[in-house]
XYZ file of N, CA and C in Angstrom:
564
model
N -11.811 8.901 -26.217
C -12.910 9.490 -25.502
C -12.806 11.011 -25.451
N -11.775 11.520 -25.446
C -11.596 13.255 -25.571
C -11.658 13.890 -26.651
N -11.344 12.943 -27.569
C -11.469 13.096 -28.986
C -12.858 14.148 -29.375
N -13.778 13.897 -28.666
C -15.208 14.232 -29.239
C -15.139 15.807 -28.941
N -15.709 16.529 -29.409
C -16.102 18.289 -28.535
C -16.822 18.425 -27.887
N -17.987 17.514 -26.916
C -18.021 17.312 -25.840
C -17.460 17.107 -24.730
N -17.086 17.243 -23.504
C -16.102 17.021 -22.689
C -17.085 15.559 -22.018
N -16.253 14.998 -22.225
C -17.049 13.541 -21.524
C -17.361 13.422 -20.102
N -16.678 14.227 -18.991
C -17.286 14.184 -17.913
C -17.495 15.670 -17.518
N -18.113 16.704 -18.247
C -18.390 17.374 -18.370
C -17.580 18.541 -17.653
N -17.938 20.102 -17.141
C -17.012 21.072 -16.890
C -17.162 21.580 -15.310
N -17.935 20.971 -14.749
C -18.161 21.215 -13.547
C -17.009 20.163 -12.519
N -16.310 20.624 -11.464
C -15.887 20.015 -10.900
C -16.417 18.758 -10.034
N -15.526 17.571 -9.764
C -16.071 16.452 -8.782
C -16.793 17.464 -7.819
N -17.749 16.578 -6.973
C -18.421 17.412 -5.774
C -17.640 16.947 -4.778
N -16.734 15.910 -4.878
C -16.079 15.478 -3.375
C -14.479 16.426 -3.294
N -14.098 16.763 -4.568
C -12.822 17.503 -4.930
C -13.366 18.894 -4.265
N -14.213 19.333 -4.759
C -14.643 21.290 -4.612
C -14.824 21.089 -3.473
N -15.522 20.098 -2.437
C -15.938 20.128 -1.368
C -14.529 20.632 -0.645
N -13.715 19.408 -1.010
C -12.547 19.762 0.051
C -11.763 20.943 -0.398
N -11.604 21.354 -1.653
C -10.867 22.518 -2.232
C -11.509 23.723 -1.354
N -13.033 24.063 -1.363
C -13.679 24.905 -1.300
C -13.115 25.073 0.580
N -13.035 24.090 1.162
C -12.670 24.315 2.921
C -11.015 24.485 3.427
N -10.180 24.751 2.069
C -8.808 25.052 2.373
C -8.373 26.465 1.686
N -7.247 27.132 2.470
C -6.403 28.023 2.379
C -5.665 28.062 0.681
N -5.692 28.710 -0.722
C -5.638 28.287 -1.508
C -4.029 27.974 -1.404
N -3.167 27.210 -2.298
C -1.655 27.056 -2.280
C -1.756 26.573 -3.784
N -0.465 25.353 -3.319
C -0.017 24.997 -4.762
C -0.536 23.548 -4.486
N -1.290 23.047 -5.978
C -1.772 21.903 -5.795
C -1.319 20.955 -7.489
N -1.415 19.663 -7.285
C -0.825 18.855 -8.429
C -1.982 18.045 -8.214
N -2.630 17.562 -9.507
C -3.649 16.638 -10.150
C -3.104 15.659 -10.965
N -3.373 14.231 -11.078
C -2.875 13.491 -11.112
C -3.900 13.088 -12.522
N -3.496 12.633 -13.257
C -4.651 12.465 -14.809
C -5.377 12.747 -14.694
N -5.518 14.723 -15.224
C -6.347 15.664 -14.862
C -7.481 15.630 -16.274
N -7.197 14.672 -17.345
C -7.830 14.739 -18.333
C -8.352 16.154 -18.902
N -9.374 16.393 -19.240
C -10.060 17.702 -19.737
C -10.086 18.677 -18.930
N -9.395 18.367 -17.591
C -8.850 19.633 -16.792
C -10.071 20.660 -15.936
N -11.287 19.766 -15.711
C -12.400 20.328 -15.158
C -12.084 20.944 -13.553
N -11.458 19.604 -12.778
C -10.657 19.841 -11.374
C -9.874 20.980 -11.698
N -8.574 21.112 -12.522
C -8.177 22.206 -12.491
C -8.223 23.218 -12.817
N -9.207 23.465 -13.161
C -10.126 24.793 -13.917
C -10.420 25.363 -13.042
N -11.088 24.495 -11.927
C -11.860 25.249 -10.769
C -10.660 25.770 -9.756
N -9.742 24.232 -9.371
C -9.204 25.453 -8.721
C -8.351 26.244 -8.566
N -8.013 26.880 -10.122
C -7.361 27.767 -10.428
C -8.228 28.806 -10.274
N -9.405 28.862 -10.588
C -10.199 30.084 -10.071
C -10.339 30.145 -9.146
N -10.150 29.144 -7.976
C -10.595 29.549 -6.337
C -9.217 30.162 -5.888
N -8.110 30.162 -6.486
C -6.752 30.863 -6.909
C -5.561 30.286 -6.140
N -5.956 29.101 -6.499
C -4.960 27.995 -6.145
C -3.670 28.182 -7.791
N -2.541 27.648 -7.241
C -1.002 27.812 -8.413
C -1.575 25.738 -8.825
N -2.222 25.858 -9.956
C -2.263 24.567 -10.475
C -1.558 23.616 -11.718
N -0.986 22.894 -11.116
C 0.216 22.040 -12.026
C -0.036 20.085 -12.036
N -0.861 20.031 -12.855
C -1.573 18.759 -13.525
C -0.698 18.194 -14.747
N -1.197 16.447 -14.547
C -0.320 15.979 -15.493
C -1.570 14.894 -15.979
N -1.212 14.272 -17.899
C -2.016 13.185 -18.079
C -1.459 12.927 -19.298
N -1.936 11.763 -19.481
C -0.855 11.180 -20.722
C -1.988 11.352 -22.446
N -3.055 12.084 -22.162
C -3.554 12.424 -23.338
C -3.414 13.732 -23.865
N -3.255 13.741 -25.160
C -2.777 15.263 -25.995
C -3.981 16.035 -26.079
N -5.057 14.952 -26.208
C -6.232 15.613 -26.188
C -7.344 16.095 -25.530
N -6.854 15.965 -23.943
C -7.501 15.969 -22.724
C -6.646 17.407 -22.320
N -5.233 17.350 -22.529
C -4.849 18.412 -22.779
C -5.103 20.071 -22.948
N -5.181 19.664 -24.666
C -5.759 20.244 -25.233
C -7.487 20.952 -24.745
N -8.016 20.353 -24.568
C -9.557 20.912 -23.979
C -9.275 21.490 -22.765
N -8.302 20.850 -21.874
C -8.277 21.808 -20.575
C -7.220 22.779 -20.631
N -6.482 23.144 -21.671
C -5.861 24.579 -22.091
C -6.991 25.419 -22.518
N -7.971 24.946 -23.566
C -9.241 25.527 -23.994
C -10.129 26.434 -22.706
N -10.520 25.240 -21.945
C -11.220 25.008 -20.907
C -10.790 26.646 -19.576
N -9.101 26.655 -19.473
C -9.174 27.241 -19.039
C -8.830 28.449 -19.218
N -8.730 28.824 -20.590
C -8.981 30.047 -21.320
C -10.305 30.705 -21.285
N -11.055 30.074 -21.487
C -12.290 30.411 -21.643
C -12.994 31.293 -20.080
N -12.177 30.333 -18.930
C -12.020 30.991 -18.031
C -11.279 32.231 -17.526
N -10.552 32.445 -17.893
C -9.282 33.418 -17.814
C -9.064 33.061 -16.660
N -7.743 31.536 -16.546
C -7.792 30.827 -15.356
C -5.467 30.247 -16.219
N -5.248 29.564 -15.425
C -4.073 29.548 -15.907
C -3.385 27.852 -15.490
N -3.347 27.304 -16.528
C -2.486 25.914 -15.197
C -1.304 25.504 -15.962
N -0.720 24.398 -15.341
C 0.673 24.236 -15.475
C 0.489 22.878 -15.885
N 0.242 22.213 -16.692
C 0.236 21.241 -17.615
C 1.183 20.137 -18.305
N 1.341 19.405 -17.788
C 2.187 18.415 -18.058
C 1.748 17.616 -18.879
N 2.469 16.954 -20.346
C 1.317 15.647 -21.224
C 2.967 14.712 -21.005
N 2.459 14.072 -19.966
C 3.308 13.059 -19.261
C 3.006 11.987 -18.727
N 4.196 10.658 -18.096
C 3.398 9.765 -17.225
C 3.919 9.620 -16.243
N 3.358 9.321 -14.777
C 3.853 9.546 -13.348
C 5.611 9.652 -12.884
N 5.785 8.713 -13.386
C 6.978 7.883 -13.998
C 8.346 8.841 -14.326
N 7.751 10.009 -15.077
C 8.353 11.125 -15.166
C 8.305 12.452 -14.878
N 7.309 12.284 -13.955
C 7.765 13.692 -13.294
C 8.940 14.036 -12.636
N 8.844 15.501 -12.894
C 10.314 15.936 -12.032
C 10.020 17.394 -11.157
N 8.999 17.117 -10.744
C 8.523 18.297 -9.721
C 9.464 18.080 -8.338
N 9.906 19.214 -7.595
C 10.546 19.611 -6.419
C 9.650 18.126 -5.296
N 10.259 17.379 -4.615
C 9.771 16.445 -3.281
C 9.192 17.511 -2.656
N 8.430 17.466 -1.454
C 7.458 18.068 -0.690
C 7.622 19.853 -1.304
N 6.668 19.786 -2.419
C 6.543 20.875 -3.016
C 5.210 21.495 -2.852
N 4.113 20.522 -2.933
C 2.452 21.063 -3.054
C 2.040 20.524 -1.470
N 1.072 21.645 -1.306
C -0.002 21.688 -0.769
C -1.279 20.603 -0.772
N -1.455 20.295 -1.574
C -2.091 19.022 -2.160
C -2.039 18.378 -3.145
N -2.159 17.227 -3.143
C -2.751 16.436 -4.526
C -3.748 15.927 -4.294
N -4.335 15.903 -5.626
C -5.269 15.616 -5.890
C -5.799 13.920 -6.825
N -6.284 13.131 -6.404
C -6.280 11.667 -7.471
C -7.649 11.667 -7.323
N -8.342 11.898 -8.655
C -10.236 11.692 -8.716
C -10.069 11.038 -10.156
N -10.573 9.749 -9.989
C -10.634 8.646 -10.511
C -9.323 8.450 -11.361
N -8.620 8.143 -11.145
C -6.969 8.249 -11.691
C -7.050 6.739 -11.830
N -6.583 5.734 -12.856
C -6.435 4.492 -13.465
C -5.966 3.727 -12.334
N -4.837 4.413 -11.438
C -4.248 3.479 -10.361
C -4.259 4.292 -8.952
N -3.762 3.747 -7.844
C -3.868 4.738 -6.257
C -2.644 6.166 -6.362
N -1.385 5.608 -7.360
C -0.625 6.028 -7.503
C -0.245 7.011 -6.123
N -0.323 5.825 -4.553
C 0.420 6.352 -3.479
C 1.678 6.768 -3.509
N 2.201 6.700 -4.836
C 3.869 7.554 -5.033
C 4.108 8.825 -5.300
N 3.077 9.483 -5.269
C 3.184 10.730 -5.402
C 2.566 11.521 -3.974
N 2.820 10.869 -2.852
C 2.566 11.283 -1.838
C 3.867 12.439 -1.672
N 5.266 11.886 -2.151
C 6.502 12.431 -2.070
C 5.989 13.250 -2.341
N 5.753 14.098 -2.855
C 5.411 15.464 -3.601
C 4.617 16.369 -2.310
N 3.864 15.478 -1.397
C 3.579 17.031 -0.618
C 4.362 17.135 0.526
N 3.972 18.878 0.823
C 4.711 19.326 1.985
C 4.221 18.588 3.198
N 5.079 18.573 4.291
C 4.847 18.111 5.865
C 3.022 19.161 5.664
N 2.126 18.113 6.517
C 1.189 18.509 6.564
C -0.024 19.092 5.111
N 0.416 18.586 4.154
C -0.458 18.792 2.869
C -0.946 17.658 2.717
N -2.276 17.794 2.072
C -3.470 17.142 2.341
C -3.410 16.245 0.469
N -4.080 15.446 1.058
C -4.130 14.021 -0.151
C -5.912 14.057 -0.338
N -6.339 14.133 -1.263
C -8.022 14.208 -2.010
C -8.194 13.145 -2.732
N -9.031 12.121 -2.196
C -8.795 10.663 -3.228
C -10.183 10.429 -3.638
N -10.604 10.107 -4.539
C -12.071 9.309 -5.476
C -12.031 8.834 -6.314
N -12.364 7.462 -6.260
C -12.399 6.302 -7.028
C -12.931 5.398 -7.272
N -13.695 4.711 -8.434
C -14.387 3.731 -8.149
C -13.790 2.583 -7.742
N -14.888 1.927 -6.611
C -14.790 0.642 -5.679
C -14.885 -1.038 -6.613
N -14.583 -1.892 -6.527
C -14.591 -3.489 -7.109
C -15.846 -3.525 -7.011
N -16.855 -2.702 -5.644
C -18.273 -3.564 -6.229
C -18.874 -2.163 -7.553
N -18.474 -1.879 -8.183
C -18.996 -0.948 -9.265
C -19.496 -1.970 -10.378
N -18.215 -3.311 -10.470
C -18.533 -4.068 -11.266
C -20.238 -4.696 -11.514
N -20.034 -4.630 -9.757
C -21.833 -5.683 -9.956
C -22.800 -3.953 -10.344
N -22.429 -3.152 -10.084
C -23.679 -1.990 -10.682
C -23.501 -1.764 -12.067
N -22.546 -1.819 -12.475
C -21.818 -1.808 -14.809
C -22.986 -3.014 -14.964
N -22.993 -3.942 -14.376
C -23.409 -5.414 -14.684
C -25.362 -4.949 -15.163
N -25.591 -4.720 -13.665
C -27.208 -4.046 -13.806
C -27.419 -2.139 -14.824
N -26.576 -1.445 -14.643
C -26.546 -1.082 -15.777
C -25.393 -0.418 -16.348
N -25.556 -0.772 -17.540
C -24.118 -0.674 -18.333
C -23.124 0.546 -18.682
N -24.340 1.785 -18.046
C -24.202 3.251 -18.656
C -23.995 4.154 -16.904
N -23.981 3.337 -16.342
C -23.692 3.702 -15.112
C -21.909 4.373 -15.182
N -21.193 4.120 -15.369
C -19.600 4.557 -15.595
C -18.728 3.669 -14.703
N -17.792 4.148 -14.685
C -16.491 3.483 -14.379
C -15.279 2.558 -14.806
N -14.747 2.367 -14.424
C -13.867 1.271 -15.413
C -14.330 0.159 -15.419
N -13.959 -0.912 -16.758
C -14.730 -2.097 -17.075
C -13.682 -3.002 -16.258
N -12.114 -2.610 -16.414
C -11.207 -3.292 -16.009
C -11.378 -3.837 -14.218
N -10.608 -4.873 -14.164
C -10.543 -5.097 -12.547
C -9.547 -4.069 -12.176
N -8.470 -3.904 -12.593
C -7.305 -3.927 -12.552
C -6.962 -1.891 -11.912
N -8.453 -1.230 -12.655
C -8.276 -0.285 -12.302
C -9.786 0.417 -11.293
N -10.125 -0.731 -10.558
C -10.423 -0.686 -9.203
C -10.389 -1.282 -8.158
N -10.572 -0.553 -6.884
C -10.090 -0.757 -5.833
C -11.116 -1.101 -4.679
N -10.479 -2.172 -3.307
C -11.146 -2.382 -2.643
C -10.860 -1.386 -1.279
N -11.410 -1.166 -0.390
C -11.561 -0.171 0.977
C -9.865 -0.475 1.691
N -9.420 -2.058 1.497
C -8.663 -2.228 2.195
C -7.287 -1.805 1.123
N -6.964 -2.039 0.329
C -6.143 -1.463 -0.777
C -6.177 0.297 -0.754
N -7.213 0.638 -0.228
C -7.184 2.240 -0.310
C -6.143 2.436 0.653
N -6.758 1.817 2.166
C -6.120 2.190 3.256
C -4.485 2.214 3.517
N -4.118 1.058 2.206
C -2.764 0.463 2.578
C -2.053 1.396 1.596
N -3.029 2.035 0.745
C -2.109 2.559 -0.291
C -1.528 4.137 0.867
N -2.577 4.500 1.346
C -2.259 6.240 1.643
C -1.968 5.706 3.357
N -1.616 4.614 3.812
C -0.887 4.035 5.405
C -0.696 5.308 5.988
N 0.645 5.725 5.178
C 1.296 6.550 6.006
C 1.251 8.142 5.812
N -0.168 8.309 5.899
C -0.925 9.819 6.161
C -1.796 9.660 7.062
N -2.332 10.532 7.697
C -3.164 10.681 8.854
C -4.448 11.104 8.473
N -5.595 10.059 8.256
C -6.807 10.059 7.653
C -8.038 10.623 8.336
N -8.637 11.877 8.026
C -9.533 12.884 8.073
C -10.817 12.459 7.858
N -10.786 11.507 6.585
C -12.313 10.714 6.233
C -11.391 9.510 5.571
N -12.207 8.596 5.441
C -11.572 7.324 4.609
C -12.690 6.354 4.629
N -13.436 6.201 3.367
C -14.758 5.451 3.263
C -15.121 5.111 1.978
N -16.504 3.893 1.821
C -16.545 3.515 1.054
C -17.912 3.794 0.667
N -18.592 4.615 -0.342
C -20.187 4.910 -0.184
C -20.987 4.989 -1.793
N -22.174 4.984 -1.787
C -22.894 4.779 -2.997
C -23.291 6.009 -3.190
N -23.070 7.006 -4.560
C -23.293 7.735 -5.212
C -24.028 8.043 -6.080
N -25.359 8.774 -6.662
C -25.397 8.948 -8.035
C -24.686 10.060 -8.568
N -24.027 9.834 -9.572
C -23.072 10.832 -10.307
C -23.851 11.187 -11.803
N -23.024 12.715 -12.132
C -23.499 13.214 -13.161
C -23.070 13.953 -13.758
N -21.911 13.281 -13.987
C -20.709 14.173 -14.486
C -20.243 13.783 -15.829
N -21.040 14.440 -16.721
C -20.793 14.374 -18.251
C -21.552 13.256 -18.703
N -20.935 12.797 -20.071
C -21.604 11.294 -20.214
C -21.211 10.714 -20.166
N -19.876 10.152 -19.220
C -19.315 9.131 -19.279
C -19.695 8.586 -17.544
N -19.458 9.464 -16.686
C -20.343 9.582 -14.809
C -21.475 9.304 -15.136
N -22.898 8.849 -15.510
C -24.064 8.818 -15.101
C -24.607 7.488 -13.893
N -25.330 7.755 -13.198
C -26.079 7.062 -12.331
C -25.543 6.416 -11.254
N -25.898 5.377 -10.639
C -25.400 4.689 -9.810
C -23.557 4.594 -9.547
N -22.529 4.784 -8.449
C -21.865 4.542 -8.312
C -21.034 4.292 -6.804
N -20.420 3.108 -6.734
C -19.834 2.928 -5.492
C -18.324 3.309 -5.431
N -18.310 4.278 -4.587
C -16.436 5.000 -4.773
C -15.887 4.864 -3.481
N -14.701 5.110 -3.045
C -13.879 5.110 -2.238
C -13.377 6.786 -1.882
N -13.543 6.931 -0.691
C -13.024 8.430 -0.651
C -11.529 8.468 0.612
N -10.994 9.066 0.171
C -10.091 9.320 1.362
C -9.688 11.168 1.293
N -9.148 11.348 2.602
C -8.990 12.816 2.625
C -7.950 12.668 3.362
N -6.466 13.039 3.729
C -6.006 12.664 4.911
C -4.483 13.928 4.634
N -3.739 14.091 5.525
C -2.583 14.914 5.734
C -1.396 13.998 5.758
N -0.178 14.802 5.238
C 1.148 13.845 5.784
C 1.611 14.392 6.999
């Protein structure tokens, strides 16, 4: 899917990511399969220290592009969770917008009081793929989630927002139309 010279979910940041980026103090933040590196594009320009990881060369690649073009700078990992070796309560935030799994193990990573940014599509996405097919999200079960699986994944943070709501998205061509996501926002 990155393969193409289109960026598949195009260059503008999530609106639920900037939202919360845009209402904090900038620091050091880690993105979790940052793909084409749109999230961290931005907020390296809002002048956040950004250090993202994803297991494609070629998602990579476009968001080294991506943030050249910006005269923007990030710290880039082509890795899998599994192996990181970043400092324990090191960032300010992380970030997970639509990431394959909850991957609540990288909570270790923030400081006392750094904030967790979560978006993801919900199990009922399936019945909206069903009505239409170009709507987005994963086809798999496996890599979505229900409200109560959110909650259990991020337990032990102190939740700011934590909900389940219907979207239209429009983010590249792979985001179009209808979508039901899961949001959480919360502190350790």
């Amino acid at each position: 899917m990155y393969q193409a010279e289109e960026y598949a979910y195009g260059i503008i940041p999530n609106s639920y990511f900037k939202d919360k980026i845009d209402s904090l103090i900038p620091g050091k933040i880690l993105l979790a399969a940052e793909g084409e590196g749109r999230n961290a594009v931005y907020a390296a320009s809002k002048g956040w220290e950004v250090y993202c990881f994803d297991i494609s060369a070629y998602g990579k690649t476009k968001a080294l592009k991506l943030a050249a073009q910006t005269g923007v700078q990030l710290n880039y990992e082509l890795t899998e969770m599994e192996n990181l070796t970043y400092a324990l309560a090191s960032f300010d935030v992380v970030a997970l917008i639509y990431t394959p799994l909850l991957h609540s193990k990288l909570i270790k990573y923030l400081k006392p009081g750094g904030r967790l940014i979560f978006e993801g599509f919900s199990k009922k996405q399936t019945v909206i793929n069903q009505k239409d097919p170009f709507a987005g999200g994963p086809r798999e079960a496996s890599q979505l989630y229900n409200y109560a699986q959110m909650k259990e994944a991020f337990q032990d943070l102190t939740a700011r927002e934590s909900y389940e709501t219907q979207v239209v998205l429009n983010e590249g061509i792979y985001h179009q139309g209808l979508s039901s996501l899961l949001r959480f926002y919360g502190t350790k």
